[in-house]
Each structure stands twice: as structure tokens, then as C-alpha cells.
Amino acid sequence: MLHIIWDLMTIEFVIVTGIALIFGTWVGFYAAKPRSLKGKHVMITGGSSGIGKYLAIECAKNGAHVSLVARNPALLEEARAEILKFASAAEQKVSCFSTDVSGPYEQVERTVLQAEEELGPLFLLANCAGYAKAARFEDTSVEEMKKLMAVNYLGAAQFSRAVISGMKGRREGSIVFVSSQGGLCGIYGFAAYAASKFALRGLAEALAMELKPYNLTVTVSFPPDTDTPGFAEENKDKPEETRLISESAGLFSPETVAKLLLDHSLKGKFISTVGLEGFLQSTVCAGMSPVTSFVDLLIQVFSMGLVRLVSAFYLFKFDRIVVKCMENRDKKKRSL
């Protein structure tokens, strides 16, 4: 009996290895080579602060012209002055556009058109605009749910739609979506927020398939908690359960997230993550996501079972946190 089981495992290993090698070879042949940003135009929504601003700084260091999109004109000008300090050439430009990403589509189109008139054809669009609201689902208003979807999902969808035709015509370009680890795993207090971030992954996967024949790449980032003004605002009224669970992934700097995101995007990688937690989550949630890295594919194929087991322990830990917090609240009520 053991002999039969061993033979079956050997056959499975050979089949899986063969499939991985075939796909790896195919992806390696067609994958986009690392690209240069020198003299190229990069547009970043949410570029006045947080990950967006530091991504703009990294693009400026790499010689790109940058257009920043956000709502607050004063913050945009402050960010512009800071980003220009990191420009690698005197002729580099940074332009600002005060636009609500969730506003009318006609306004989004005008913003893209004006930016391209000033800085040239768009090479990379980074959808960084977004916000988080942590609350139990029944405590989240329908208006808040609509706003989360409008800003986090529809804002990215609108700008992406506005730039796609031009990129396809030029047969070059990249679109980046900044999701969240909450876009890979829904946790307590993030029901409405996670839905808006999960939506970005679905959009990115479908868009990657549509744009691949035109030599365009799509990258979706799943950052953990990042030390930004938005994160500080989010923490003001975050449920204790949400705070304790999200703390397990650690707190990262926006500089770290931005550097990795730009590197992954220029290499044409579909998934961009930071830290051990991000690696575990992206591996166990790989599913039918586009294959853009032979190494990542092999890791997913041979570690999926083990990583799934590790993730089960994490989920058990999260469930215990939720139960413990509930017990503590009940104890406080009884003591009153």
C-alpha cells in the first residue's frame, strides 16, 4: 500500500514539475523586460501624500516626468516641491492636478488629456488614491460603503479606462493598482473596505489578460499597514480586534512599499507584496492570477500546501483575538 502511495506521489511530483517548467519557460520567453523611466511620463493618483508621494519620488529619481493627482491643491504643491528635489535631471517636470478620482468621468478624461499635453504620452499610471474605514459591518453606513467603492475601486477604474486607448495605440505602458493585504484576506472590521480592495484585484486580473497582447503590463500591490497620514486617520476609531489582527503583519514605511512597487512594476510582475505576511498571503491566494515570474510560480507550486497550513494557524489566532475581545467586553459590562 505504501509503495502505491509513494508511486502516486512521485507521478504527481513529475507532473507538477513538468507543468511548472513548461509555464515557466513560456512566461520567461514572453515576459516584458525591465524598462527605463528616463524621460517617460508617470501619473500618480493620490500623489500628494503616503505611498503615492513616495512612489513619485522614486519615479523622479529614475528620470521620469510626474503628474500628481489629488484633491487638495495646497498638499499637491507641497508634494511637488519635495519631489522636484529628487529629480535626476534639470529638465524633469512635475505637474499637479486637483481632481476627485471618484468624480465625473469627463473630468478624469480632461485631467489625463491635460497631463499628456504638458508632459507627453503616459507610460505608467499608478492608482494610489484610496482610504480605509475600519468598523463592524452593521456599524458601517450604506453611504460609507458607497464612498469606499467610489474612491478605492471606481476611481482606479475611471483613470485606467481613460489611459488605456493611448497605451494600446503606442504598444507600451503599465497600470498599477494599490490594493491592500485586506484585498487578499477579509478580517474583522474591514468588511466594507476589503470589498473595495478585493474588487481591484478582479479588475487587475481581467485587465492584465485584455492588455497583454498590446505589450502592456498590470501590477497590483498588496501592502500591509503603512506609516502614512491615512493610516494615522484610520487608527483613530479602529475596533480593537482589527488593530490586534492587523498588527501581526507589522508596520512598514511608505518608502519601502514604493520602492518595491516600482521595481515590480518595471519588471512586469503582476503581484507586488512586502514582508513575510505579504509573501504568505500572496502565495496561498495566487489562484488563477497571471503568471509573470517563473520563480514565483515554482514557489507557489511547491509551497502552497505548507503555506495553506500556516495560514490556517493565522486564522485560528485571529479567531481567538475576536473571541477574547468579546469576552473582555462582556466582563466589563458585568462589572458595571
PDB file of C-alpha atoms in Angstrom, residues 41 43 67-69 96-100 103-119 122 158-159 161-163:
ATOM      1  CA  HIS A  41       5.570  60.313 -18.115  1.00  0.00           C
ATOM      2  CA  MET A  43       0.778  59.739 -13.480  1.00  0.00           C
ATOM      3  CA  SER A  67       1.892  64.244 -12.875  1.00  0.00           C
ATOM      4  CA  LEU A  68       0.275  64.218  -9.437  1.00  0.00           C
ATOM      5  CA  VAL A  69      -3.473  63.856  -8.966  1.00  0.00           C
ATOM      6  CA  CYS A  96      -0.254  68.926 -10.288  1.00  0.00           C
ATOM      7  CA  PHE A  97      -3.936  68.324 -10.988  1.00  0.00           C
ATOM      8  CA  SER A  98      -6.640  68.879  -8.388  1.00  0.00           C
ATOM      9  CA  THR A  99      -9.142  66.174  -9.302  1.00  0.00           C
ATOM     10  CA  ASP A 100     -11.507  63.917  -7.376  1.00  0.00           C
ATOM     11  CA  GLY A 103     -15.890  62.479  -9.673  1.00  0.00           C
ATOM     12  CA  PRO A 104     -17.429  62.674 -13.160  1.00  0.00           C
ATOM     13  CA  TYR A 105     -15.628  60.613 -15.806  1.00  0.00           C
ATOM     14  CA  GLU A 106     -15.448  63.635 -18.119  1.00  0.00           C
ATOM     15  CA  GLN A 107     -13.317  65.404 -15.508  1.00  0.00           C
ATOM     16  CA  VAL A 108     -10.997  62.390 -15.309  1.00  0.00           C
ATOM     17  CA  GLU A 109     -10.596  62.391 -19.100  1.00  0.00           C
ATOM     18  CA  ARG A 110      -9.780  66.118 -19.105  1.00  0.00           C
ATOM     19  CA  THR A 111      -7.161  65.589 -16.416  1.00  0.00           C
ATOM     20  CA  VAL A 112      -5.442  62.833 -18.408  1.00  0.00           C
ATOM     21  CA  LEU A 113      -5.576  64.874 -21.630  1.00  0.00           C
ATOM     22  CA  GLN A 114      -4.140  67.989 -19.978  1.00  0.00           C
ATOM     23  CA  ALA A 115      -1.372  65.982 -18.270  1.00  0.00           C
ATOM     24  CA  GLU A 116      -0.345  64.388 -21.569  1.00  0.00           C
ATOM     25  CA  GLU A 117      -0.319  67.776 -23.282  1.00  0.00           C
ATOM     26  CA  GLU A 118       2.090  69.055 -20.609  1.00  0.00           C
ATOM     27  CA  LEU A 119       4.324  66.027 -20.049  1.00  0.00           C
ATOM     28  CA  LEU A 122       1.581  58.458 -20.466  1.00  0.00           C
ATOM     29  CA  GLN A 158     -12.059  55.508 -14.249  1.00  0.00           C
ATOM     30  CA  PHE A 159      -8.443  56.624 -14.601  1.00  0.00           C
ATOM     31  CA  ARG A 161     -10.156  53.423 -18.645  1.00  0.00           C
ATOM     32  CA  ALA A 162      -9.086  56.945 -19.592  1.00  0.00           C
ATOM     33  CA  VAL A 163      -5.473  55.947 -20.352  1.00  0.00           C
TER      34      VAL A 163
END
